[in-house]
Coordinates of C-alpha atoms and ligand atoms in Angstrom, one line a residue:
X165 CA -26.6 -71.2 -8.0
X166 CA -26.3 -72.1 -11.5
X167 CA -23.6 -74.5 -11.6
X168 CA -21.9 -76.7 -8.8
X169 CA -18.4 -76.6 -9.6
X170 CA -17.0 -77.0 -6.6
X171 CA -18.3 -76.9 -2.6
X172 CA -15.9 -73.4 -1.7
X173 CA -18.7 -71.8 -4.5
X174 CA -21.5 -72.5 -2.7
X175 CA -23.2 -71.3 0.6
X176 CA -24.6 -72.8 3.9
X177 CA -28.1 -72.3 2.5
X178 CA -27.5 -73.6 -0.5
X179 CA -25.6 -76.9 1.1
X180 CA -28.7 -77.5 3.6
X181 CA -31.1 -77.0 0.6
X182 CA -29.9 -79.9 -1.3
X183 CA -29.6 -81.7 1.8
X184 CA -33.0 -81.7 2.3
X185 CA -34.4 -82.1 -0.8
X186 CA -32.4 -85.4 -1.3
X187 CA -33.8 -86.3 2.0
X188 CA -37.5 -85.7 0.6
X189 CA -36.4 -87.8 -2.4
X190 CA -35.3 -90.4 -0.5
X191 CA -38.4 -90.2 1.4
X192 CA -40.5 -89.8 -1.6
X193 CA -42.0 -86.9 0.0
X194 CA -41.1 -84.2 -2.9
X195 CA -42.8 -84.5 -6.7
X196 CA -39.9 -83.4 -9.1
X197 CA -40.7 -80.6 -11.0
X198 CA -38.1 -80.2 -14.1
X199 CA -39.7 -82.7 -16.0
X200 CA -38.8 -82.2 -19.9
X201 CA -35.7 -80.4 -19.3
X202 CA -32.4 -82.4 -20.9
X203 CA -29.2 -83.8 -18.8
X204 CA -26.0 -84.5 -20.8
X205 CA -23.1 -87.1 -18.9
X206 CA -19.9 -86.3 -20.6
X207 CA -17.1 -88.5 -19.0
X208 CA -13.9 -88.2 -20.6
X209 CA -12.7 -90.6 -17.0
X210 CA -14.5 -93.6 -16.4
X211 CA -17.1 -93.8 -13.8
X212 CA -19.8 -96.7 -11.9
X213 CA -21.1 -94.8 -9.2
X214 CA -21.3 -91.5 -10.3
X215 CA -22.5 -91.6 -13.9
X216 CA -25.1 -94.4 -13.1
X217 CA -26.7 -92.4 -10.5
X218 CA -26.9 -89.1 -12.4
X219 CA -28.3 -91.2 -15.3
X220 CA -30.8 -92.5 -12.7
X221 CA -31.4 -89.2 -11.1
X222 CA -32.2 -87.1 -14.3
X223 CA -34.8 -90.0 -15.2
X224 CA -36.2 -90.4 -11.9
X225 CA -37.0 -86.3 -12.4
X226 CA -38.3 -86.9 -16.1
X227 CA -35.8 -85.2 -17.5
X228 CA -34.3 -86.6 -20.7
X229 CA -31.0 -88.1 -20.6
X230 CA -28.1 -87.6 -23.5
X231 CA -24.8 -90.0 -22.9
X232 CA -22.2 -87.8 -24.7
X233 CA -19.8 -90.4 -26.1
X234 CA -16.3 -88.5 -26.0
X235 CA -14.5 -91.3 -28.1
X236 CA -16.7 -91.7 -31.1
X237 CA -17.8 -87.9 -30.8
X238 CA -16.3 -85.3 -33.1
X239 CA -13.9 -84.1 -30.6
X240 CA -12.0 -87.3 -32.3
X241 CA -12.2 -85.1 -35.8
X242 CA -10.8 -81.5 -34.3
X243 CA -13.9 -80.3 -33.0
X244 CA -13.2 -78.0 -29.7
X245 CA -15.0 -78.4 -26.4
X246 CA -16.4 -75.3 -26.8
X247 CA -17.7 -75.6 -30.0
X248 CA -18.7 -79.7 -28.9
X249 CA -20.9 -78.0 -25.7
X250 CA -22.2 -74.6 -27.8
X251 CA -23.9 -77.3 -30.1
X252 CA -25.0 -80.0 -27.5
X253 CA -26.9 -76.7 -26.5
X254 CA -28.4 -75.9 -29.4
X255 CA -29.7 -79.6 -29.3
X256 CA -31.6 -78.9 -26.4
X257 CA -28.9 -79.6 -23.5
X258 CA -29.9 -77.9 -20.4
X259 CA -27.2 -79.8 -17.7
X260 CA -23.8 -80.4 -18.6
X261 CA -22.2 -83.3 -16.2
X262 CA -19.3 -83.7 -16.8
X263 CA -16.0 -85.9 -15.4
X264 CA -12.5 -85.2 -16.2
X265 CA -8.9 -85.4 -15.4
X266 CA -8.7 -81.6 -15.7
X267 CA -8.7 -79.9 -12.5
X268 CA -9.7 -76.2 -14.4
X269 CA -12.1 -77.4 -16.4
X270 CA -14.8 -75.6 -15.2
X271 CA -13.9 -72.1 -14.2
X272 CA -12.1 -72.4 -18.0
X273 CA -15.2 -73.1 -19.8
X274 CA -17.6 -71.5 -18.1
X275 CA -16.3 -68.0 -19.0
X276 CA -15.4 -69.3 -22.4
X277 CA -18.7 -71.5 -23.3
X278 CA -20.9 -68.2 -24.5
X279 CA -24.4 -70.1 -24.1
X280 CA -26.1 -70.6 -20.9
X281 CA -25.6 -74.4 -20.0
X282 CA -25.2 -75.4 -16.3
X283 CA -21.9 -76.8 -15.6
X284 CA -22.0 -79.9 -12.9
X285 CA -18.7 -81.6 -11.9
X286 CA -18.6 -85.0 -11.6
X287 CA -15.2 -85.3 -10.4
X288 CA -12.2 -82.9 -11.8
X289 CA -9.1 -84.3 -11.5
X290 CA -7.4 -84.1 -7.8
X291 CA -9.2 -81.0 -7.4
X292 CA -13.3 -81.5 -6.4
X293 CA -16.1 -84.0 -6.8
X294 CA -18.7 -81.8 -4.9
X295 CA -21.6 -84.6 -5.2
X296 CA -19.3 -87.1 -3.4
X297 CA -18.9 -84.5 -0.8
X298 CA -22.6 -84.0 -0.2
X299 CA -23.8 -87.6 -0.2
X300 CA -20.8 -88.5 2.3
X301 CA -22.1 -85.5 4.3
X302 CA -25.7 -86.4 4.1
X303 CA -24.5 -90.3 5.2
X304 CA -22.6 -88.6 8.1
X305 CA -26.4 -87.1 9.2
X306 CA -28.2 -89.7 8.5
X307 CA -25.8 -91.8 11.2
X308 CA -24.6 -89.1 13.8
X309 CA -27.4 -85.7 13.3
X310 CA -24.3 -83.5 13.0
X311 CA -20.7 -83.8 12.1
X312 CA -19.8 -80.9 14.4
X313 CA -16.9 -81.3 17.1
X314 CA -16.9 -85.1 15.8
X315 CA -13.5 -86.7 14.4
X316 CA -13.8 -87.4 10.6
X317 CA -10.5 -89.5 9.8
X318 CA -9.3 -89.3 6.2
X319 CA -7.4 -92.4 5.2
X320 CA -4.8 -92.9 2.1
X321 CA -3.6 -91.3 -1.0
X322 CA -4.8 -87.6 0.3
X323 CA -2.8 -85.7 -2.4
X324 CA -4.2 -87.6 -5.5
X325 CA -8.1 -87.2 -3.9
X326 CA -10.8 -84.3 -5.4
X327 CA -13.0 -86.7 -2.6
X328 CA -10.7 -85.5 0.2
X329 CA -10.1 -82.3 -0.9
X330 CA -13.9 -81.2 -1.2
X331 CA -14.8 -83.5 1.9
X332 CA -12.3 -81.4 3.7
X333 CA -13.8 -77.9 2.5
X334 CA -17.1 -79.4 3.1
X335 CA -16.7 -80.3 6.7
X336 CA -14.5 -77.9 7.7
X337 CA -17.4 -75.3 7.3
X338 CA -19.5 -76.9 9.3
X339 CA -16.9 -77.1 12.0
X340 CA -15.8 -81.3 12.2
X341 CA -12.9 -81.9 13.6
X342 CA -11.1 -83.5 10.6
X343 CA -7.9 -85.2 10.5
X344 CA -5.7 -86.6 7.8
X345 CA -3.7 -90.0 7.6
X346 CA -1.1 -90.7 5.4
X347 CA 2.3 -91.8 4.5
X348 CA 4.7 -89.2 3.7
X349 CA 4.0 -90.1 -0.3
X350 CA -0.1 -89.5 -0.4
X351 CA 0.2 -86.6 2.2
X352 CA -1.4 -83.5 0.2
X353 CA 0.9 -80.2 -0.1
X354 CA -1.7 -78.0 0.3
X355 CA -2.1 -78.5 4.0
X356 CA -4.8 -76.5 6.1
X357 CA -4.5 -75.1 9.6
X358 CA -7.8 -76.4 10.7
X359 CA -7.0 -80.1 9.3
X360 CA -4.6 -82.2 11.9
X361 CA -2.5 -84.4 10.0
X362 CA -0.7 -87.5 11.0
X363 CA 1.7 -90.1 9.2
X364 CA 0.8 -92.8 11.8
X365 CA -2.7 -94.9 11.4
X366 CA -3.6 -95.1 15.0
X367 CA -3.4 -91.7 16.1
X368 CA -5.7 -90.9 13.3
X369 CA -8.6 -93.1 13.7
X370 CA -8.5 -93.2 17.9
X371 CA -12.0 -92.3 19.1
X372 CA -13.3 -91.2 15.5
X373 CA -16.6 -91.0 14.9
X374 CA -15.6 -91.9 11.0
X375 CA -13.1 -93.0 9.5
X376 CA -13.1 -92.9 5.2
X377 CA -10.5 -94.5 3.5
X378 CA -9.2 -93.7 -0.2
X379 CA -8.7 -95.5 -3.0
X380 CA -4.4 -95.4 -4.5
X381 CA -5.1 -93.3 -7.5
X382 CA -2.7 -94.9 -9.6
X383 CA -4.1 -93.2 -12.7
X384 CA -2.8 -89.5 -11.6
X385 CA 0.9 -90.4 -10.9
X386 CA 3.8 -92.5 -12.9
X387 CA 5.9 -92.8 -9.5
X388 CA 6.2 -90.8 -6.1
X389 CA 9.4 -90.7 -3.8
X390 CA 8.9 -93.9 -1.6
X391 CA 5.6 -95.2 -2.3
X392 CA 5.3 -99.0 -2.4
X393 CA 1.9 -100.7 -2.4
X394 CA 3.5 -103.4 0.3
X395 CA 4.4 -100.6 2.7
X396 CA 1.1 -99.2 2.6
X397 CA -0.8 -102.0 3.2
X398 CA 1.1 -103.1 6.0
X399 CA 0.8 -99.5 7.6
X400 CA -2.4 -98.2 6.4
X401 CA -4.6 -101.1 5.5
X402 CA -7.7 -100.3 7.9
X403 CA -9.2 -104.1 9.2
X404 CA -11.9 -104.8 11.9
X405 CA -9.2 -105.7 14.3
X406 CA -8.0 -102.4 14.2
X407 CA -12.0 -100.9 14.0
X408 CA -13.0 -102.7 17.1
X409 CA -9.6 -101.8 19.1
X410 CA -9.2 -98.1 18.6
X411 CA -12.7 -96.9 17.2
X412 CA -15.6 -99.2 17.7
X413 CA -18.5 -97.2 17.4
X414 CA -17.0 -95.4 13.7
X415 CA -18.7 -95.1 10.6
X416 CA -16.5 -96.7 7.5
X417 CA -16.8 -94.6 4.9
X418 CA -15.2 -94.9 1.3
X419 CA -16.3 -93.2 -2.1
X420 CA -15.7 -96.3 -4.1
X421 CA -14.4 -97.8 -6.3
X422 CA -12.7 -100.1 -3.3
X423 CA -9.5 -102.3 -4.3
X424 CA -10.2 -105.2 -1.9
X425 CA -7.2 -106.0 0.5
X426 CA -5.5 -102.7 -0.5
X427 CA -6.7 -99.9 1.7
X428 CA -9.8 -102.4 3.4
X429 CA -9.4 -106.0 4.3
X430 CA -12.1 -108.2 2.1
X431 CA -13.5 -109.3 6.0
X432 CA -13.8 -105.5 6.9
X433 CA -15.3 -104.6 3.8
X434 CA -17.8 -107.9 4.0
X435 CA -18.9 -107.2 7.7
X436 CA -21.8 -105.2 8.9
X437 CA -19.6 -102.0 9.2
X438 CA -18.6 -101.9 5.5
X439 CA -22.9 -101.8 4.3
X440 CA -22.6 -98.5 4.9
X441 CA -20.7 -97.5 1.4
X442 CA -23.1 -99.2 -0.1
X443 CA -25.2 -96.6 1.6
X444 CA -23.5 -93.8 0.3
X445 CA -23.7 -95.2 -2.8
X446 CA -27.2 -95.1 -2.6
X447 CA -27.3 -91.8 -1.4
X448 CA -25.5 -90.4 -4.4
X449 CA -29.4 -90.4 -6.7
X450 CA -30.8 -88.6 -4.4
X451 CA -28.2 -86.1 -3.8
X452 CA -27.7 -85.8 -7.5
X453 CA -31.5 -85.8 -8.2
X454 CA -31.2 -82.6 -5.5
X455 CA -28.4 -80.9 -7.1
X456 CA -30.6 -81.5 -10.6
X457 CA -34.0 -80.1 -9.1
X458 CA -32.1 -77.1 -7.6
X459 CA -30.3 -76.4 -10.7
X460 CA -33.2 -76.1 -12.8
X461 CA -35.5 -74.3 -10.6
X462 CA -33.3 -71.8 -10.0
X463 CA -31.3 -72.0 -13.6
X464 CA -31.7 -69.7 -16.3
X465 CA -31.9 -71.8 -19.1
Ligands
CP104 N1 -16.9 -92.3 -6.1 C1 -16.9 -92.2 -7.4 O1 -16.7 -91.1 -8.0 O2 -17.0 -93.4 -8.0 P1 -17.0 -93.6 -9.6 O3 -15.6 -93.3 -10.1 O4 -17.4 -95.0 -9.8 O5 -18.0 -92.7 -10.2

């Protein structure tokens, strides 16, 4: 593995490896050894969650840490991304993190780019965030040992979400029994035959094991046939009325960042069940302080 680009590119073994080195991180059971090497975040979309625990990750491994600034870089004076990431190598760039609303980002400059930096995706448009996939997953563990045969419920705008998308190719593979809820305007047009998708809230979440609600991703549409913030909430909104009644014992899961009273109720959100995203969010360093260690262990550069 030299890059993580998305979670179709990787194997099993390489899925359960960084599984269990974030768990030896988080136990502080495992000494980091790719001190000195150099991690650069390049986020041309905003970012708390992700970018913070990188940053925290590459220094918790020694690495050094460059924050690429795309606004005042030279990109602003007609430099290319190629050329911008063929230099940052010459620096002394090892990892290249980077965010973006491009869904092709990678696979484009990763045959184009002609020096041997390792690509991570920090979230690529509607297509993958493969980190948030493997810190849900490694929540999931931590709470149930195994998500197989269990219902994972994915709640919200489906069609705008990278988090669903590489959730659902996650799990899938290790043989959850995922479902899909949405309105007819977030429902995702690339449908799957082993995802069961509903338009009505209840039929989703009954009996699941989790349920992980989505954030509206205003940012990646202007207007969609139907959709209408009021109808969603009334429809959609999960609560811990609706928790206790139809799935009491589920994990609540959400990538973050939440609009409160949008797709979770502030009291849902505030109650014991909602810790567990901070959770996740914790999970993310040592997921991403795996993904680092394995990448430059096993990197060429
Ligand atoms: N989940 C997630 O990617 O959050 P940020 O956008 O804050 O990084």
């Amino acid at each position: 593995m030299k890059h993580l680009i998305d979670i179709k590119s990787m194997d099993k073994s390489e899925i359960a490896q960084i599984i269990s080195f974030a768990r030896t991180f988080k136990l502080g059971k495992r000494k980091p050894s790719v001190s000195g090497k150099t991690a650069c975040l390049m986020f041309f979309e905003n970012s708390t969650r992700t970018k913070a625990s990188f940053e925290l990750a590459a220094q918790k491994l020694g690495m050094n840490v460059l924050n690429f600034d795309c606004s005042t870089s030279s990109l602003s004076k007609g430099e290319t991304i190629r050329d911008t990431i063929e230099n940052l190598y010459a620096i002394g760039v090892n990892n290249l993190i980077v965010r973006t609303s491009d869904n092709n980002f990678f696979q484009r400059y990763r045959d184009e780019v002609k020096v041997p930096v390792s690509f991570i995706n920090a979230g690529a448009g509607e297509s993958a965030h493969p980190t948030q996939a493997l810190l849900d997953f490694l929540t999931m563990l931590e709470k149930l040992a195994t998500v197989k045969n269990k219902k994972i419920c994915i709640i919200g705008d489906v069609a705008h979400s990278r988090v669903a998308r590489s959730n659902i190719e996650l799990l899938t593979r290790y043989y959850a029994d995922v479902h899909v809820v949405a309105p007819e305007y977030f429902m995702p047009d690339d449908k799957r035959d082993d995802v069961t998708y509903h338009t009505n809230l209840i039929d989703g979440i009954r009996d699941a094991s989790v349920i992980m609600a989505l954030r509206i991703q205003k940012e990646r549409f202007d207007e969609l046939d139907g959709c209408d913030i009021e109808h969603f909430i009334e429809n959609y909104q999960l609560n811990s009325e609706l928790i206790q009644e139809y799935c009491e014992h589920a994990i609540l899961l959400h990538p973050g960042p939440v609009n409160r009273d949008v797709e979770i109720t502030s009291e849902l959100l505030d109650s014991h069940k909602g810790r567990t995203i901070l959770e996740q969010a914790q999970n993310g360093t040592y997921i991403r302080m795996a993904v680092l260690e394995m990448l430059n262990l096993r990197g060429t550069n």
